[in-house]
Short mmCIF file of C-alpha atoms in Angstrom, two decimals:
data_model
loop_
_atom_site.label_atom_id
_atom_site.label_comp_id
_atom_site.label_asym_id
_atom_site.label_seq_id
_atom_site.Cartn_x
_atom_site.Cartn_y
_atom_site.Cartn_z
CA UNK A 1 40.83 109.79 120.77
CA UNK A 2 43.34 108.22 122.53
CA UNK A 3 42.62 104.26 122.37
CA UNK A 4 43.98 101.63 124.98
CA UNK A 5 44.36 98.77 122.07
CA UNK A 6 47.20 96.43 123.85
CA UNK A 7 44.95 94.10 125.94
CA UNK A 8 44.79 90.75 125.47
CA UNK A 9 42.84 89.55 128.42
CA UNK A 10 40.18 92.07 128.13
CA UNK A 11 38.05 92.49 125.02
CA UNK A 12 35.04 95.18 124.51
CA UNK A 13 32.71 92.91 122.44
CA UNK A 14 29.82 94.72 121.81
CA UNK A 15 27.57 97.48 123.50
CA UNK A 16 23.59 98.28 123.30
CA UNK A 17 21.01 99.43 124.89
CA UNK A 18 23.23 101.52 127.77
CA UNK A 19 25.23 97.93 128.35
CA UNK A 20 28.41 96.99 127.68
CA UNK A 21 29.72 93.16 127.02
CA UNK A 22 32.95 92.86 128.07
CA UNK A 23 35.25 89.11 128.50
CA UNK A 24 37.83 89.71 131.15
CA UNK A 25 40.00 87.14 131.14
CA UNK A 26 37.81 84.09 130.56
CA UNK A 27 34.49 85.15 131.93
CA UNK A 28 31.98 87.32 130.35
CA UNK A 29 30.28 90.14 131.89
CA UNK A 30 27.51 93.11 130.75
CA UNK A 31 27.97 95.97 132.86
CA UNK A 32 25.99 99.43 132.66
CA UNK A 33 27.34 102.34 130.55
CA UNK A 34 25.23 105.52 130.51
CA UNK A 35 26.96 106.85 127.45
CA UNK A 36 25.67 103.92 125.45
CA UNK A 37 22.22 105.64 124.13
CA UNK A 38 21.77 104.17 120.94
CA UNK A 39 20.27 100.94 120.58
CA UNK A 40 21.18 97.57 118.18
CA UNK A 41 20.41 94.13 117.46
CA UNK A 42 23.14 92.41 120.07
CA UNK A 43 24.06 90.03 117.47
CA UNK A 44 27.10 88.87 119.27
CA UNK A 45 26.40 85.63 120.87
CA UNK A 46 27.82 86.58 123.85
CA UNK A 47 25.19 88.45 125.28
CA UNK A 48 23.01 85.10 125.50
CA UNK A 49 26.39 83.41 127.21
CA UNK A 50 27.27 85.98 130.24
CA UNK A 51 28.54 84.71 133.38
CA UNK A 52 26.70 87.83 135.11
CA UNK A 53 25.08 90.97 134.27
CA UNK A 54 24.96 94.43 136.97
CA UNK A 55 21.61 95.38 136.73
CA UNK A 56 20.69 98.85 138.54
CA UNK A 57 18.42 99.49 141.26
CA UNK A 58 15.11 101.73 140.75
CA UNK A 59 15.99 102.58 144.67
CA UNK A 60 19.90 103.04 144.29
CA UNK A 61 22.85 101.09 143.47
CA UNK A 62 22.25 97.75 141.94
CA UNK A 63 23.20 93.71 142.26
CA UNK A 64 25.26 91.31 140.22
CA UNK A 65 22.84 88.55 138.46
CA UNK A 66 23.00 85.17 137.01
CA UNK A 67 25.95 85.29 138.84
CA UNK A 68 28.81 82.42 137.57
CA UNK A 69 31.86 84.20 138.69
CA UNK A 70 34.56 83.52 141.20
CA UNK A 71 34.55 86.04 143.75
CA UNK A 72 37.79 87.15 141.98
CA UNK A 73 40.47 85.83 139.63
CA UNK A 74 43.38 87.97 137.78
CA UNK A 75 44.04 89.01 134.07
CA UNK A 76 47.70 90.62 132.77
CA UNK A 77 48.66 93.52 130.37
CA UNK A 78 50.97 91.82 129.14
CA UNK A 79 52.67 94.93 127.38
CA UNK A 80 53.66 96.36 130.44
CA UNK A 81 54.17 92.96 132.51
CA UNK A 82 51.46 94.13 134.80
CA UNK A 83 48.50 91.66 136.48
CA UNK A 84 45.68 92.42 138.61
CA UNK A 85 43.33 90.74 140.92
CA UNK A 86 39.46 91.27 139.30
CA UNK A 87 36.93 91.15 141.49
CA UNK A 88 33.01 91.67 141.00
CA UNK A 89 32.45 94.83 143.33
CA UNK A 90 29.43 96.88 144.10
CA UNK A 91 28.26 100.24 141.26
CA UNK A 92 29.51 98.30 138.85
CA UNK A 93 32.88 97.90 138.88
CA UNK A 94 35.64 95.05 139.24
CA UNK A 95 38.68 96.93 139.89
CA UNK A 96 40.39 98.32 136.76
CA UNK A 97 39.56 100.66 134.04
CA UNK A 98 40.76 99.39 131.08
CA UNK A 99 40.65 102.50 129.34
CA UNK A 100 43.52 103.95 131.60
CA UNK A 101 46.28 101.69 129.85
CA UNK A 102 47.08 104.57 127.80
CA UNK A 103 47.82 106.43 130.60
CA UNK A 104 49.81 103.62 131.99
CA UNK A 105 52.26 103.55 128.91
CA UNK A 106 52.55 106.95 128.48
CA UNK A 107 54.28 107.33 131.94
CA UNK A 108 55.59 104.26 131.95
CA UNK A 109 57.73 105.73 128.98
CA UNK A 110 58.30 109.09 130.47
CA UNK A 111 59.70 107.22 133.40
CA UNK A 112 62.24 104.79 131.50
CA UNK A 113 63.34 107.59 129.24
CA UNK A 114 63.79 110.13 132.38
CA UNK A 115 67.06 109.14 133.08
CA UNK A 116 66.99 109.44 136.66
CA UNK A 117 65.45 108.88 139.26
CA UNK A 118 62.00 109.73 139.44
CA UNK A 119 59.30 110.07 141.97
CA UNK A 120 55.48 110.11 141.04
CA UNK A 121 52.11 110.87 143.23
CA UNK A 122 49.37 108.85 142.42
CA UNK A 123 46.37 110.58 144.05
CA UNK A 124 42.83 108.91 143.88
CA UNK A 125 44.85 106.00 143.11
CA UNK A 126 42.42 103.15 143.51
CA UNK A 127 43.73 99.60 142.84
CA UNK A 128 46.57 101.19 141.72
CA UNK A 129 47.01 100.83 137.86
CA UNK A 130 49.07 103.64 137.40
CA UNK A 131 51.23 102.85 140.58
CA UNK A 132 52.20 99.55 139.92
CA UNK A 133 53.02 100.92 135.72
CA UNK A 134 55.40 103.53 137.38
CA UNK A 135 56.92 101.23 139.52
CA UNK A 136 57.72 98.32 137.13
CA UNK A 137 59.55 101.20 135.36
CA UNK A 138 61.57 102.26 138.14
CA UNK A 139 60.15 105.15 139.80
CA UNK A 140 59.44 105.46 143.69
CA UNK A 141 55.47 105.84 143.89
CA UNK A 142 53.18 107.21 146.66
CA UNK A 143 49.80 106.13 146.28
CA UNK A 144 47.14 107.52 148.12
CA UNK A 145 43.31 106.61 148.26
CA UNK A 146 40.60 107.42 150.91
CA UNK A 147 39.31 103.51 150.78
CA UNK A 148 41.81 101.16 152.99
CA UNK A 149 39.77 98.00 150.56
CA UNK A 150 41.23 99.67 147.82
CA UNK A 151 44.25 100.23 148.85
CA UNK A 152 44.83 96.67 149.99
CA UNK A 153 43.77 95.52 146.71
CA UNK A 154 46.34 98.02 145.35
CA UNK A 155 49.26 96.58 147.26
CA UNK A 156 47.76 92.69 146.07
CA UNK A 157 48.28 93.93 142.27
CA UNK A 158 51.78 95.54 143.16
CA UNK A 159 52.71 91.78 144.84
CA UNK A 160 50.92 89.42 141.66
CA UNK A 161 53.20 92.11 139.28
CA UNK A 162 56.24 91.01 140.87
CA UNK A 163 56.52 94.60 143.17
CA UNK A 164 56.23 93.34 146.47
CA UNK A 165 59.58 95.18 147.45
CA UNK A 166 59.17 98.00 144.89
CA UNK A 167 59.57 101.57 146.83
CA UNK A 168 55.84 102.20 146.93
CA UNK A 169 54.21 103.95 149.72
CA UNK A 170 50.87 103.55 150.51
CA UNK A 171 48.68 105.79 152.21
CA UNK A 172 44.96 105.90 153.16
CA UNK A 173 44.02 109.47 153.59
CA UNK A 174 41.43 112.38 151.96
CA UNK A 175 44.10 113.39 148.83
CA UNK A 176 43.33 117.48 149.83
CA UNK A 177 44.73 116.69 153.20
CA UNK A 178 47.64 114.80 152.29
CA UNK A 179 49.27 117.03 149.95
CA UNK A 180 49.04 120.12 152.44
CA UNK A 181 50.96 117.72 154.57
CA UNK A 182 53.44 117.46 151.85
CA UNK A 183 53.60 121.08 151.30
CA UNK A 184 54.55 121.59 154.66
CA UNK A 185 56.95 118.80 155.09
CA UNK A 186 58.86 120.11 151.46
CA UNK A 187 58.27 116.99 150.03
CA UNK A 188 58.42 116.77 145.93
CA UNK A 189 57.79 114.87 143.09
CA UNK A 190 58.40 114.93 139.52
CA UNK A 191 54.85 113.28 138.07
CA UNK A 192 51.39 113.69 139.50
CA UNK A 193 48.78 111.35 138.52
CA UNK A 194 44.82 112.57 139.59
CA UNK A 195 42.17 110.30 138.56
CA UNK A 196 39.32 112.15 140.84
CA UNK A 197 35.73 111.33 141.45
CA UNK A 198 32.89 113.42 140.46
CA UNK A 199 31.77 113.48 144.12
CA UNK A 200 32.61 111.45 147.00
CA UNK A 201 33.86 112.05 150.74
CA UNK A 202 36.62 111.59 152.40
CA UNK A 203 37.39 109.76 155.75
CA UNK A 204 36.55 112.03 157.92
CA UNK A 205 33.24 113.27 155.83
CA UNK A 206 35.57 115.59 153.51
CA UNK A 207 33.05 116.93 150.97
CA UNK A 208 34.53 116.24 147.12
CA UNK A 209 32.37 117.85 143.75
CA UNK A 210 34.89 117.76 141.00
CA UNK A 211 33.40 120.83 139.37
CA UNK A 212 33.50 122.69 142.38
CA UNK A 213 36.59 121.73 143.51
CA UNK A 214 39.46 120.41 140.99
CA UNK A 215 40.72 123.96 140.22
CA UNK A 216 42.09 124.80 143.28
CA UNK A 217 43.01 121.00 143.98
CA UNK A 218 44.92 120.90 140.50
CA UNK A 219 46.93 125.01 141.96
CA UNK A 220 47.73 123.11 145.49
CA UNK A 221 48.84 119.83 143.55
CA UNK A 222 51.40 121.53 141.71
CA UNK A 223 53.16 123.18 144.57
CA UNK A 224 54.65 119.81 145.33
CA UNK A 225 55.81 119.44 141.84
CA UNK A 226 59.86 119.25 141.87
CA UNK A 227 61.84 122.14 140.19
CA UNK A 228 62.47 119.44 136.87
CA UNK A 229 58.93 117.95 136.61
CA UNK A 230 58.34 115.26 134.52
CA UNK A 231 54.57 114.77 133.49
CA UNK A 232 51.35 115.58 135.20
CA UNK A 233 47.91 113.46 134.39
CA UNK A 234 44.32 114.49 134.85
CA UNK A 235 41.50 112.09 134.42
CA UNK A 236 38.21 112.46 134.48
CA UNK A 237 34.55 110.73 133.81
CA UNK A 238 32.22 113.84 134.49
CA UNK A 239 30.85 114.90 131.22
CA UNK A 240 30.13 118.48 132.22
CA UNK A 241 34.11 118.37 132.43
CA UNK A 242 35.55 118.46 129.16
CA UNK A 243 39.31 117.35 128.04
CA UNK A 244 39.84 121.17 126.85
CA UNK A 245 38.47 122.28 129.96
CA UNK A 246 41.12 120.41 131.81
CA UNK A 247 43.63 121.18 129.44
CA UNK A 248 43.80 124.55 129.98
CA UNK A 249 43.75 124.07 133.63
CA UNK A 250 46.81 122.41 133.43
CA UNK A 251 47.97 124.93 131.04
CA UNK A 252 47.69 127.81 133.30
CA UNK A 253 48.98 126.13 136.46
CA UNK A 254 51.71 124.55 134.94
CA UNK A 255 53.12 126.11 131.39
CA UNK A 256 53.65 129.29 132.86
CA UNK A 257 55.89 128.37 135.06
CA UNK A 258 57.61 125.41 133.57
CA UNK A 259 57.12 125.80 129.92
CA UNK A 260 56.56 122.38 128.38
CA UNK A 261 52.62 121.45 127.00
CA UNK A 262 49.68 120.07 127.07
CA UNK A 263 47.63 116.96 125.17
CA UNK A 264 43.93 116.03 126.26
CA UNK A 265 42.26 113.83 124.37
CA UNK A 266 38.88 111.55 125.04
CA UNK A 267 39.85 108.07 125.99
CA UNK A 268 38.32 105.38 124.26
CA UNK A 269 38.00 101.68 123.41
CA UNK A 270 37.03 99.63 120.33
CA UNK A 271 34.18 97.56 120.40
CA UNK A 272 34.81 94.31 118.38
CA UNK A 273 31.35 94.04 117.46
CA UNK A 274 31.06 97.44 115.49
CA UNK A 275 34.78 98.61 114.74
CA UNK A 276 33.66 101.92 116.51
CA UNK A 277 35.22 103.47 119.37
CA UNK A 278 33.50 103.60 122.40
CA UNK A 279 34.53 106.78 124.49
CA UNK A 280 35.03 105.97 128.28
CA UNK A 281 36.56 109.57 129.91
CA UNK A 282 38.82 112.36 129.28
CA UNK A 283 42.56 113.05 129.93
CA UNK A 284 44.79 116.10 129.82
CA UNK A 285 48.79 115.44 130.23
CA UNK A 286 51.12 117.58 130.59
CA UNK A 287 54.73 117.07 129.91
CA UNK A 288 58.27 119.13 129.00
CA UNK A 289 58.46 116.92 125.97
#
């Protein structure tokens, strides 16, 4: 398992019952986890003390309650220099995965030891993690997402990391169609990042199933890979989609014709409470090194 253990401003303190309790920054929040079937005694004190706690919907989707928070405030990674804008959002989420600062360092250090210049494709990018990582260490970035809200809050996380001029380009567009743009147009670049949802649409009522679809998505996604390719990172958080399973993906689209390999690994987090790793997704990375 590959852990993301560097955080100081966000803490995994316990999880029961298909919750987790997580502090981000100062405020403490319980948040649904479906992995999280086993059940426990929630002797940390903190679940009596949350500021709010997402509860689901019987009907769909869900609502924050007991609600204390700010509508947002920002925590660092300190590691990296990096600082985000957290904001309580709707399914859940506040706008960063924690578990993806692995990922983060791991380009972040292909990048710096490249020795030239390098430019990276951040598709799915969300709030931009990854992009703003690659760009603190010097690499051009195109970051594309389907949700303009996300995007904004991606270029609000590039400004509060000190990036505001960085050479990011940001573009609000279904991923598919962009890259057969960039096909076309010749463009290239030397590290892919894909963090794709299980199932979602794009603006124009693009149909996405990850099963169905990342295959072919993952063959036209490396046609805009340079001639000296750096890295290439697949995420995922759809069980029925394995680590190995994307691993060899990436294997035969990419080692074949470039040589290099291929690591995928669950990615996890410790939970204070326990001293047991909490598994949060899958990655497979592929690299000449």
């Amino acid at each position: 398992m590959i852990y993301s253990d560097n955080w100081s401003d966000y803490e995994l303190i316990d999880c029961s019952d298909g919750q987790r309790l997580e502090r981000w920054g100062k405020y403490i929040l319980i948040r649904p986890d479906p992995q999280v079937i086993w059940h426990g005694n929630k002797k940390a004190p903190q679940w009596k003390k949350a500021d709010a706690s997402y509860e689901r919907s019987h009907s769909g989707g869900g609502a924050w309650r007991e609600n204390k928070l700010p509508s947002e405030w920002k925590i660092g990674y300190e590691k990296l220099g990096l600082n985000f804008v957290i904001k309580p959002m709707g399914f859940k989420h506040t706008g960063v995965f924690p578990e993806q600062a692995a990922n983060w360092e791991w380009a972040y250090d292909k990048i710096k030891n490249a020795g030239r210049p390098i430019k990276v494709l951040n598709l799915f990018a969300y709030t931009g993690g990854a992009t703003i990582a690659c760009a603190k260490a010097g690499a051009a970035v195109c970051h594309v997402d389907a949700s303009k809200g996300m995007v904004l809050t991606a270029k609000e996380n590039a400004a509060i990391s000190g990036l505001s001029e960085a050479p990011i380009r940001y573009i609000v567009d279904d991923c598919k169609k962009f890259v057969e743009r960039e096909i076309r147009r010749g463009n290239r670049y030397d590290g892919i990042i894909m963090d794709p949802p299980s199932y979602g649409r794009g603006p124009s009522g693009e149909v996405w199933k990850l099963e169905d679809n990342i295959w072919e998505f993952v063959k036209l996604v490396s046609e805009v890979l340079s001639d000296e390719p750096l890295f290439f990172i697949l995420n995922s958080y759809t069980t029925g989609l394995s680590a190995s399973t994307m691993g060899y993906m990436l294997s035969e689209a990419l080692c074949s014709k470039y040589g290099g390999r291929v690591n995928s690994d669950e990615l996890g987090l410790m939970v204070r409470q326990t001293g047991n790793p909490l598994p949060c997704g899958a990655v497979s990375r592929w690299s000449l090194e």
